[in-house]
mmCIF file of C-alpha atoms and ligand atoms in Angstrom:
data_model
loop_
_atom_site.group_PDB
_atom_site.id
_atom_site.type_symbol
_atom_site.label_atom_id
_atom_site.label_comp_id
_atom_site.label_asym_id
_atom_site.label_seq_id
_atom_site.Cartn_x
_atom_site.Cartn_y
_atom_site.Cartn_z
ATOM 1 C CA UNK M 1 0.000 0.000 0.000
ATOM 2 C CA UNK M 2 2.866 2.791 1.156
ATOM 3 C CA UNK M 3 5.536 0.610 0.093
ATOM 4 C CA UNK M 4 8.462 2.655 0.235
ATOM 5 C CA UNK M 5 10.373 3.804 -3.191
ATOM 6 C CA UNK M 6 14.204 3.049 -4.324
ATOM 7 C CA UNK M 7 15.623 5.701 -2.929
ATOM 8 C CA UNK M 8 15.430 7.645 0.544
ATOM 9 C CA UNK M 9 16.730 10.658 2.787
ATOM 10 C CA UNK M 10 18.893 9.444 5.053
ATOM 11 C CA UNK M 11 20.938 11.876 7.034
ATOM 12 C CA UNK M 12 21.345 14.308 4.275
ATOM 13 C CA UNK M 13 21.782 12.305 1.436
ATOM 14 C CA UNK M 14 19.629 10.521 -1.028
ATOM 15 C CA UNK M 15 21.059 6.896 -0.779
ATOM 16 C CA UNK M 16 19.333 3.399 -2.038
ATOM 17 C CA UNK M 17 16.484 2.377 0.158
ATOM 18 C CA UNK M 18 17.627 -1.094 0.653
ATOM 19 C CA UNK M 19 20.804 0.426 2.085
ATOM 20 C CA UNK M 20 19.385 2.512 4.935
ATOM 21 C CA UNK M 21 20.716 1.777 8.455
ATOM 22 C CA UNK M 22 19.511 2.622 11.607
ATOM 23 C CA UNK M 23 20.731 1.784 15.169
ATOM 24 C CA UNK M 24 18.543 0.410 17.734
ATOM 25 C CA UNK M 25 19.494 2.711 19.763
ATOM 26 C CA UNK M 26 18.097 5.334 18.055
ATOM 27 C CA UNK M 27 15.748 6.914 20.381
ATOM 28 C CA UNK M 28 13.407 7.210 17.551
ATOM 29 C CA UNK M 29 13.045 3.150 17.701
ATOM 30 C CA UNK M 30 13.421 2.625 21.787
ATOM 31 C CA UNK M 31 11.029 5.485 22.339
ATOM 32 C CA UNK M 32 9.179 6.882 19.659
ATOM 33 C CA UNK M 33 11.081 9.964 20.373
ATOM 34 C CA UNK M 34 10.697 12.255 16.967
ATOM 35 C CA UNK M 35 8.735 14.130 14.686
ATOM 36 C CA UNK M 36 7.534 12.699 11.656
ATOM 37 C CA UNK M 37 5.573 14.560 8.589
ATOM 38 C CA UNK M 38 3.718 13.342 5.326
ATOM 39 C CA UNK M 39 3.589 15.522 2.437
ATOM 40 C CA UNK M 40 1.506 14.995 -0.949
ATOM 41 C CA UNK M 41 2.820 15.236 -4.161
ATOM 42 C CA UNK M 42 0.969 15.751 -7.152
ATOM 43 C CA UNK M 43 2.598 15.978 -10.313
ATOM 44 C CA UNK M 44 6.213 16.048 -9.131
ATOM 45 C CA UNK M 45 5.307 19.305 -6.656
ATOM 46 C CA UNK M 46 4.761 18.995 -3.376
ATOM 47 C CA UNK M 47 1.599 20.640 -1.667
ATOM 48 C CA UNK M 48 1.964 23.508 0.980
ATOM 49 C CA UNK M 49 5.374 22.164 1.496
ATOM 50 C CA UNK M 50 5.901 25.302 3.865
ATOM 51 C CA UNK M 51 2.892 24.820 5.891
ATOM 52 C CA UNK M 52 4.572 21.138 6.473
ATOM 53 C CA UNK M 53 7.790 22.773 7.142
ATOM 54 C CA UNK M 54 6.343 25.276 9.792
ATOM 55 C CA UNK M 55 4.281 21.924 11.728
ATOM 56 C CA UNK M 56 7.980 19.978 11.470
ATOM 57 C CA UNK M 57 9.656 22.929 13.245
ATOM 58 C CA UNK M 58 6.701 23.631 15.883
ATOM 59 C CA UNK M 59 7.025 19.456 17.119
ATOM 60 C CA UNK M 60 10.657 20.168 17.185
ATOM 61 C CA UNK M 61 10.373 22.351 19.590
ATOM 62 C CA UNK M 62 7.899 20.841 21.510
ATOM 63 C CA UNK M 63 10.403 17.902 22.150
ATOM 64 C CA UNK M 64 13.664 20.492 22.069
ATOM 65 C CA UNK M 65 14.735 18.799 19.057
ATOM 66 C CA UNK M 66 17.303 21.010 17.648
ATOM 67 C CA UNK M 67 15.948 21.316 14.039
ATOM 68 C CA UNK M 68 18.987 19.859 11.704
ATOM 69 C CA UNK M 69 18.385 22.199 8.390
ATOM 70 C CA UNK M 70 17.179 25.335 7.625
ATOM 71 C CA UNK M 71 14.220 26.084 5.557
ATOM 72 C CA UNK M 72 16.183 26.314 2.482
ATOM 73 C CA UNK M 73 18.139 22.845 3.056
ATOM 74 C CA UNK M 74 15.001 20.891 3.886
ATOM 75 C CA UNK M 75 13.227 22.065 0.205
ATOM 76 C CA UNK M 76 15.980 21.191 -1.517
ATOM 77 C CA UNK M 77 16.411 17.655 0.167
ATOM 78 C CA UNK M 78 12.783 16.835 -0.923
ATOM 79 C CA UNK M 79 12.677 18.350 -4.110
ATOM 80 C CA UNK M 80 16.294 15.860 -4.630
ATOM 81 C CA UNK M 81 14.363 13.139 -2.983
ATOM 82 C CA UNK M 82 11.170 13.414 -5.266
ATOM 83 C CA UNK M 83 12.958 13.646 -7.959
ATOM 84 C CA UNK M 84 15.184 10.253 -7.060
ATOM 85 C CA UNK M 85 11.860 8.668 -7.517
ATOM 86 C CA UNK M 86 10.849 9.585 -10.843
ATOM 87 C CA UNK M 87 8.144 12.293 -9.247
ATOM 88 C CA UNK M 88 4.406 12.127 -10.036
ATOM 89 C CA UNK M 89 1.906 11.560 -7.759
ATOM 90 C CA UNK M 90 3.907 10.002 -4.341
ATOM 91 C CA UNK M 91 3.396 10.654 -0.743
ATOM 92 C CA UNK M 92 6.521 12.229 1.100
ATOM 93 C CA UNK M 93 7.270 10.593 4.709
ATOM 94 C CA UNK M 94 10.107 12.539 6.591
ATOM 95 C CA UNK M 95 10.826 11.991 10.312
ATOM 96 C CA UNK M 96 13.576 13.246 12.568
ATOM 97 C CA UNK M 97 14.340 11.502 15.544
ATOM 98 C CA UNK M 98 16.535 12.950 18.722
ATOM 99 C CA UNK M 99 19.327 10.474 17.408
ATOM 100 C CA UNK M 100 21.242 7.405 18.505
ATOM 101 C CA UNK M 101 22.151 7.342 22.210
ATOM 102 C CA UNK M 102 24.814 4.882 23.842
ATOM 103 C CA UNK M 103 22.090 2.887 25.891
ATOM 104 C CA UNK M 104 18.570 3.379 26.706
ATOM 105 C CA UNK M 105 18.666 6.855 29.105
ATOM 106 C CA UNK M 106 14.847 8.259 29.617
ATOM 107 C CA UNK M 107 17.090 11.636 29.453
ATOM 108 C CA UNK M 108 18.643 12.678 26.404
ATOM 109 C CA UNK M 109 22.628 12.599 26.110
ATOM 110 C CA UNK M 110 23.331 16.196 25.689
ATOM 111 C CA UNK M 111 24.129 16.972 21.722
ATOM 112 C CA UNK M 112 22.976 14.543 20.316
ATOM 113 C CA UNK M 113 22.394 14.744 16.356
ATOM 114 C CA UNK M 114 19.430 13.918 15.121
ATOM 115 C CA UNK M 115 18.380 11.280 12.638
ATOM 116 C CA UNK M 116 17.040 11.877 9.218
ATOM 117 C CA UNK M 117 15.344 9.417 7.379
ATOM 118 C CA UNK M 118 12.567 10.382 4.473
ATOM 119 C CA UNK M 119 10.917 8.114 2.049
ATOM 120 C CA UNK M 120 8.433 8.167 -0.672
ATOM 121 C CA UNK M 121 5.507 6.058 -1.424
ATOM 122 C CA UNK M 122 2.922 6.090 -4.076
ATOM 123 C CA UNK M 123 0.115 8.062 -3.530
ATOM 124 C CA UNK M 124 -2.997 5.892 -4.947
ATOM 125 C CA UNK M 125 -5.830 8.226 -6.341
ATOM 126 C CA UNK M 126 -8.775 7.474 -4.582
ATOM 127 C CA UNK M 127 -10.623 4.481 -4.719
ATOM 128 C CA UNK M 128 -13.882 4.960 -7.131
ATOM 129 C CA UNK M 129 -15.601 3.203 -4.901
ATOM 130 C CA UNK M 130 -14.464 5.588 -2.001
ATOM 131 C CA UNK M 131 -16.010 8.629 -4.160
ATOM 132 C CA UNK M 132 -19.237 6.770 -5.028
ATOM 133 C CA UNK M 133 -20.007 5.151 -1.966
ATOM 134 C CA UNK M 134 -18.160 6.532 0.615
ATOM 135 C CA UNK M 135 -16.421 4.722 3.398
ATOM 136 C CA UNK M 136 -17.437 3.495 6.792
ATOM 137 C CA UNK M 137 -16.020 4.986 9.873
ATOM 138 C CA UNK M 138 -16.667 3.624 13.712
ATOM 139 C CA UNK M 139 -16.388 6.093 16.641
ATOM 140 C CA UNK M 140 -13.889 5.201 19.476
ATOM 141 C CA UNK M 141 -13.185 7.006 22.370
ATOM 142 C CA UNK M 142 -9.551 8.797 22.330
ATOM 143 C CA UNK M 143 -7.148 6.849 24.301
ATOM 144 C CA UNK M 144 -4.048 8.774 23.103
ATOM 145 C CA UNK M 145 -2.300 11.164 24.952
ATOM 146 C CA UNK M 146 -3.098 15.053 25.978
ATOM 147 C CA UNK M 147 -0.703 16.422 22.774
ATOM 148 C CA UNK M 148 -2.192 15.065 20.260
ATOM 149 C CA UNK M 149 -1.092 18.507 18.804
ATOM 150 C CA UNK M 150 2.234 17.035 18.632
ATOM 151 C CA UNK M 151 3.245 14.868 15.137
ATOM 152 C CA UNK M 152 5.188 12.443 17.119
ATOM 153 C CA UNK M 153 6.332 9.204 15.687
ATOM 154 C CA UNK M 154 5.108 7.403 18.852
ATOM 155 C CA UNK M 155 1.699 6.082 16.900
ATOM 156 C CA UNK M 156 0.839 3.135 19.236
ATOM 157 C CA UNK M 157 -2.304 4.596 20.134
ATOM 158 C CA UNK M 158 -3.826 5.144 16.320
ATOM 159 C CA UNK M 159 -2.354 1.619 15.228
ATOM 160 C CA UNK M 160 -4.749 0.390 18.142
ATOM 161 C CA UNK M 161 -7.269 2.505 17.032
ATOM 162 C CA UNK M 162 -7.011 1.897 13.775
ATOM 163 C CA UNK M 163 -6.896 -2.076 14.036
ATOM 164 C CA UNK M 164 -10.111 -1.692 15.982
ATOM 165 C CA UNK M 165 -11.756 -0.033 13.339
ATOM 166 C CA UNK M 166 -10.963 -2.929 11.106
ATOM 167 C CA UNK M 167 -12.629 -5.071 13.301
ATOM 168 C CA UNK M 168 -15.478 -3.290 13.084
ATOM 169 C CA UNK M 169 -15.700 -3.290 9.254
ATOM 170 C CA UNK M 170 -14.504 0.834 9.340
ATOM 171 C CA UNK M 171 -12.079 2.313 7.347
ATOM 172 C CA UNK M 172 -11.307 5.167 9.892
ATOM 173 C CA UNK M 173 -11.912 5.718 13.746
ATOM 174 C CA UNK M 174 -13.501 8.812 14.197
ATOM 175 C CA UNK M 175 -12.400 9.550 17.608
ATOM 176 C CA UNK M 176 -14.628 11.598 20.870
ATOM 177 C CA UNK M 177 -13.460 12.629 24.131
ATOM 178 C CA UNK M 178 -16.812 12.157 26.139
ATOM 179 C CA UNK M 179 -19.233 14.258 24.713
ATOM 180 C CA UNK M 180 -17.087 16.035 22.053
ATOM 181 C CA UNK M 181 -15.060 15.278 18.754
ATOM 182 C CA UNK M 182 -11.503 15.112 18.649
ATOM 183 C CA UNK M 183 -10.400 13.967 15.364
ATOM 184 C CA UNK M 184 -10.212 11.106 12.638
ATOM 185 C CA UNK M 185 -7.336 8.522 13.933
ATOM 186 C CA UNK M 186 -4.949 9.963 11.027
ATOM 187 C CA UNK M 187 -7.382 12.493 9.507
ATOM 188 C CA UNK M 188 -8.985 15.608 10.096
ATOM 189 C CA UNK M 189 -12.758 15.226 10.583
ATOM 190 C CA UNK M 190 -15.544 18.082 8.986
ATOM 191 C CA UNK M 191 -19.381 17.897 9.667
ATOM 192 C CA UNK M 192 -22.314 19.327 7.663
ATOM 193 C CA UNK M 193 -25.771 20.079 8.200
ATOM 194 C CA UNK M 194 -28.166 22.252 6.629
ATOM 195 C CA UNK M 195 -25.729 23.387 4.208
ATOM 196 C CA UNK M 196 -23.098 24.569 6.741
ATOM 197 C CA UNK M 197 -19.612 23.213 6.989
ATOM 198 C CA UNK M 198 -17.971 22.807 10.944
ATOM 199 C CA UNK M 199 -14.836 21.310 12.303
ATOM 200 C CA UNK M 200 -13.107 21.695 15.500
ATOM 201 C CA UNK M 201 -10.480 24.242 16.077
ATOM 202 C CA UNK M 202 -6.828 23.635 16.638
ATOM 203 C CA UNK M 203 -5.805 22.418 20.614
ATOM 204 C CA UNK M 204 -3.824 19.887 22.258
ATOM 205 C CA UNK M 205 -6.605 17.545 21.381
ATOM 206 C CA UNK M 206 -5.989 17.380 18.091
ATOM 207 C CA UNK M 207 -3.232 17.700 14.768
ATOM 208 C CA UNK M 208 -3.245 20.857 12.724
ATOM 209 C CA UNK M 209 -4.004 19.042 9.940
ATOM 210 C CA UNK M 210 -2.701 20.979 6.519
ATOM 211 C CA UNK M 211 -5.425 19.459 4.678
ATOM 212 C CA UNK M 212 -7.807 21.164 6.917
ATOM 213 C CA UNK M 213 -5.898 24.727 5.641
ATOM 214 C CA UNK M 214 -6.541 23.534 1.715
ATOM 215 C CA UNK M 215 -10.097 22.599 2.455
ATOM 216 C CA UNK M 216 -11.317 25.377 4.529
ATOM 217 C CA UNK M 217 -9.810 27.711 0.951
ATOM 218 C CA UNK M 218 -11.297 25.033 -0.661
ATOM 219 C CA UNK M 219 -15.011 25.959 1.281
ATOM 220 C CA UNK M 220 -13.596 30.034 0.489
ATOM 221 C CA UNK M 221 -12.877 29.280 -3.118
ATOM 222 C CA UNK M 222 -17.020 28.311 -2.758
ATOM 223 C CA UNK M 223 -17.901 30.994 -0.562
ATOM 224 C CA UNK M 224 -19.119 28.242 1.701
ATOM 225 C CA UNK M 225 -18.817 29.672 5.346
ATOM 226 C CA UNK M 226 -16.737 27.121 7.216
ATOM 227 C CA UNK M 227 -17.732 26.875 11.458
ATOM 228 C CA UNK M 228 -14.298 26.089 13.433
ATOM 229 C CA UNK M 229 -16.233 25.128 16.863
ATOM 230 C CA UNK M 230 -16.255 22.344 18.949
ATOM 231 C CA UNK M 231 -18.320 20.002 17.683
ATOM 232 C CA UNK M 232 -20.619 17.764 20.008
ATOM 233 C CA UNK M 233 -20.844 13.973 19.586
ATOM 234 C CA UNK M 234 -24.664 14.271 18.864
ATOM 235 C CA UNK M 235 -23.742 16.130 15.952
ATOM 236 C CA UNK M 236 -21.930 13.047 14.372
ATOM 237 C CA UNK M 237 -25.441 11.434 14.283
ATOM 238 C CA UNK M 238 -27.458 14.094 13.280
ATOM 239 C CA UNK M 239 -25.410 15.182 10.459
ATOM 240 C CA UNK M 240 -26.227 15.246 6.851
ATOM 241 C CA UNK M 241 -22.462 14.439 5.608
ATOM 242 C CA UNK M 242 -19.571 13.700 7.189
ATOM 243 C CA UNK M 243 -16.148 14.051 5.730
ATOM 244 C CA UNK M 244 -12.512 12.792 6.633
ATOM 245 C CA UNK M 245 -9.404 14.792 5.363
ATOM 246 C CA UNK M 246 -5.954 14.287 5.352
ATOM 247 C CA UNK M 247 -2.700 14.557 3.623
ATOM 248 C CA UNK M 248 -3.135 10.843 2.139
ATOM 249 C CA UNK M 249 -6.695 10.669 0.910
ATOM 250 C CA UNK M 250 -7.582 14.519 0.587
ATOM 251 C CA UNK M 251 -11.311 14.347 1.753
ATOM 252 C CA UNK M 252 -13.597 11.776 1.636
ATOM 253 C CA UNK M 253 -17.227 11.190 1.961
ATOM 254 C CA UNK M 254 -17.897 9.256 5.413
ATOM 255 C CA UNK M 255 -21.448 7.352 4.755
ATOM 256 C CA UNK M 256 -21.716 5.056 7.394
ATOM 257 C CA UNK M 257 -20.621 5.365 11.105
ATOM 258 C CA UNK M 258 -21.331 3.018 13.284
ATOM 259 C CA UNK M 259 -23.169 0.624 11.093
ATOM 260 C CA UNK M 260 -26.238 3.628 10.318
ATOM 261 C CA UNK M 261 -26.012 5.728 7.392
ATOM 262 C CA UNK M 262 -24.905 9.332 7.823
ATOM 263 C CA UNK M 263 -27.603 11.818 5.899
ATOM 264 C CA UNK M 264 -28.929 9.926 2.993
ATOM 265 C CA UNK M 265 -25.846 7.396 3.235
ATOM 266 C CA UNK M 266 -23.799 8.495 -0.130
ATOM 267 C CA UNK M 267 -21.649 10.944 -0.577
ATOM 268 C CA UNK M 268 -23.185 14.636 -0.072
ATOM 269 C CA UNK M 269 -23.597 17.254 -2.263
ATOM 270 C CA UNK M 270 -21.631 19.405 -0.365
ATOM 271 C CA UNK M 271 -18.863 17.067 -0.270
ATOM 272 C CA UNK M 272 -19.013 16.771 -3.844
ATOM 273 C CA UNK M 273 -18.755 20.477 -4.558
ATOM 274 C CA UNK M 274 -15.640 20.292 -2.323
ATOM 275 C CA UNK M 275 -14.509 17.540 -3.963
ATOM 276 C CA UNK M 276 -14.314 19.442 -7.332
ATOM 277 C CA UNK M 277 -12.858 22.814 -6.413
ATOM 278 C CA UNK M 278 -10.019 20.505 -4.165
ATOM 279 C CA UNK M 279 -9.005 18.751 -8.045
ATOM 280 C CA UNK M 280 -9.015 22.377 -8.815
ATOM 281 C CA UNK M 281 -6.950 23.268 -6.484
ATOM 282 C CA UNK M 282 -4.091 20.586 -6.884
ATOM 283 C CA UNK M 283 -4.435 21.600 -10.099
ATOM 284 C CA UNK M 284 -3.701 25.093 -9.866
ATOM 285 C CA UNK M 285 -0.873 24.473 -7.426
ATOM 286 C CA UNK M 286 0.577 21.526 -7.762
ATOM 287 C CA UNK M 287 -0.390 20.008 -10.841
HETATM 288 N N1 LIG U 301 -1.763 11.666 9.288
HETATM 289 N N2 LIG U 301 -4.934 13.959 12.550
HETATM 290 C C1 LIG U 301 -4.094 12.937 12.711
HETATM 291 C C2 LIG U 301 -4.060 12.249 14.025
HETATM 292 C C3 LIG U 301 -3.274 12.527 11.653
HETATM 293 O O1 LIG U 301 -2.412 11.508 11.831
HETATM 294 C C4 LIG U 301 -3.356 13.195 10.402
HETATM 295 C C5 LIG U 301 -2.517 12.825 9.220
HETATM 296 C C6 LIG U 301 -4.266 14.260 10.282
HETATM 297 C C7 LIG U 301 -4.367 15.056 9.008
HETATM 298 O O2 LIG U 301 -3.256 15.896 8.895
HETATM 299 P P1 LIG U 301 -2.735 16.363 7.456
HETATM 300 O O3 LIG U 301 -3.894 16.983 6.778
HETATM 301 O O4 LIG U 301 -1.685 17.359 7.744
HETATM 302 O O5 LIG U 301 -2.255 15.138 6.738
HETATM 303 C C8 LIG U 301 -5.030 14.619 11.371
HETATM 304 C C9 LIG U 301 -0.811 11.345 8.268
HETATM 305 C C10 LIG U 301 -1.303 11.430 6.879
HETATM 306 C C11 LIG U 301 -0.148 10.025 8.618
HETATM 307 O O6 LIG U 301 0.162 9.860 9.769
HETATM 308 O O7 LIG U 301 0.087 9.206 7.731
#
């Protein structure tokens, strides 16, 4: 599905895939300690690289990561790495850990030099079946941690989420913290009724999802008014569409949760609408 491409990032260089190397004593591997980001890339471009860019640097800080490039360095580095691979339409992973330690210390060594590794993957258009029928999503309660804010590589909490989707014949867990929506397990999460478009603002609950940016210019582009609110659980139930958004499957119509269909149970006009103008975007700025 996101099997990796020939070549990768690794420390600075662009280097065979096969041939990466990684201690286990990188902290990234003993303790999920590092920031990771996915980028789209249609057409060879990447999309709102610096809004990627910015989210990298914030997590870095977060963990006092010192950040190993500047600005300048990192575009280069992808723009080398996407074009390794050939370009089109490919998913960008990049992820920089703390580094390797001696042992296993909860505490960092002081100066240590942090890991790079990037890789790219395929980006498959959406499924036609995902834009004609929608997909399913089941609602779990958030058991991840209070900075969810944070794009940290330490993902055992969504892989458990995720898994239990599956087992409940979802394609996404759309995930609540008692009575109110966080977010999609790796996705941003928009509700509509009556016409009008709301997702939750940005707070520790949740990632500051850069597909949420395109799609709310996406809803401008429209002149669709776009609510950033909390959004109660009720709401989920009650709502006409549904959509999921992020940087791997742009949005998608959500047309059962739960087992009951949401609105009329296909994708929404709204949705569709969105839909269009977001190929228009892509388009216009990365295409
Ligand atoms: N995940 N919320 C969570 C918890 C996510 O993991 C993601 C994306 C999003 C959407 O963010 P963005 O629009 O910037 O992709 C929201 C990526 C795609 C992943 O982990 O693979």
């Amino acid at each position: 599905m996101a099997d990796a491409l020939p070549h990768s990032l690794f420390n600075g260089i662009i280097v065979p895939t096969d041939e990466v190397r990684i201690s286990p004593f990188d902290r990234g591997f003993l303790f999920g300690d590092g920031i990771y980001e996915v980028v789209p890339v249609y057409g060879g471009k990447p999309l709102r690289l610096d809004a990627h860019f910015d989210r990298l640097q914030d997590g870095l800080v977060a963990l006092e990561i010192a950040n190993p490039y500047l600005r300048a360095r990192w575009t280069e580095l992808v723009h080398e790495l996407i074009a390794a691979n050939d370009g089109g339409d490919m998913g960008v992973y990049l992820e920089v850990s703390r580094g390797t330690g001696k042992g296993r210390d909860f505490l960092p060594e002081p100066e240590m030099r942090p890991t790079v590794f990037g890789f790219c993957f395929r980006l498959a258009a959406p499924k036609p079946e995902a834009l004609q029928q929608g997909i399913a999503a089941a609602t779990l309660e958030d058991i991840r941690w209070q900075r969810c804010d944070i794009k940290s590589v330490a993902l055992v909490g969504p892989v458990m989420l995720k898994i239990e989707a599956k087992r409940r014949g979802a394609d996404e867990a759309i995930l609540v913290r008692g009575e109110r929506l966080a977010e999609g397990s790796s996705s941003a999460v928009f509700v509509v009724k009556g016409g009008r478009v709301a997702t939750p603002p940005a707070s520790h609950e949740r990632l500051p999802s850069i597909t949420r940016l395109v799609v709310g210019d996406v809803l401008d582009a429209l002149k669709l008014p776009l609510d950033v609110r909390e959004v109660h659980c009720d709401e989920l139930l009650a709502a006409d569409e549904i959509w999921i958004a992020s940087s791997t499957r742009e949005a998608l119509p959500v047309t059962r949760l739960d087992g009951n269909a949401v609105g009329e149970g296909k994708p929404g006009p709204v949705w569709r609408r969105a839909f269009d103008e977001f190929q228009a975007l892509k388009q216009r700025e990365a295409g």
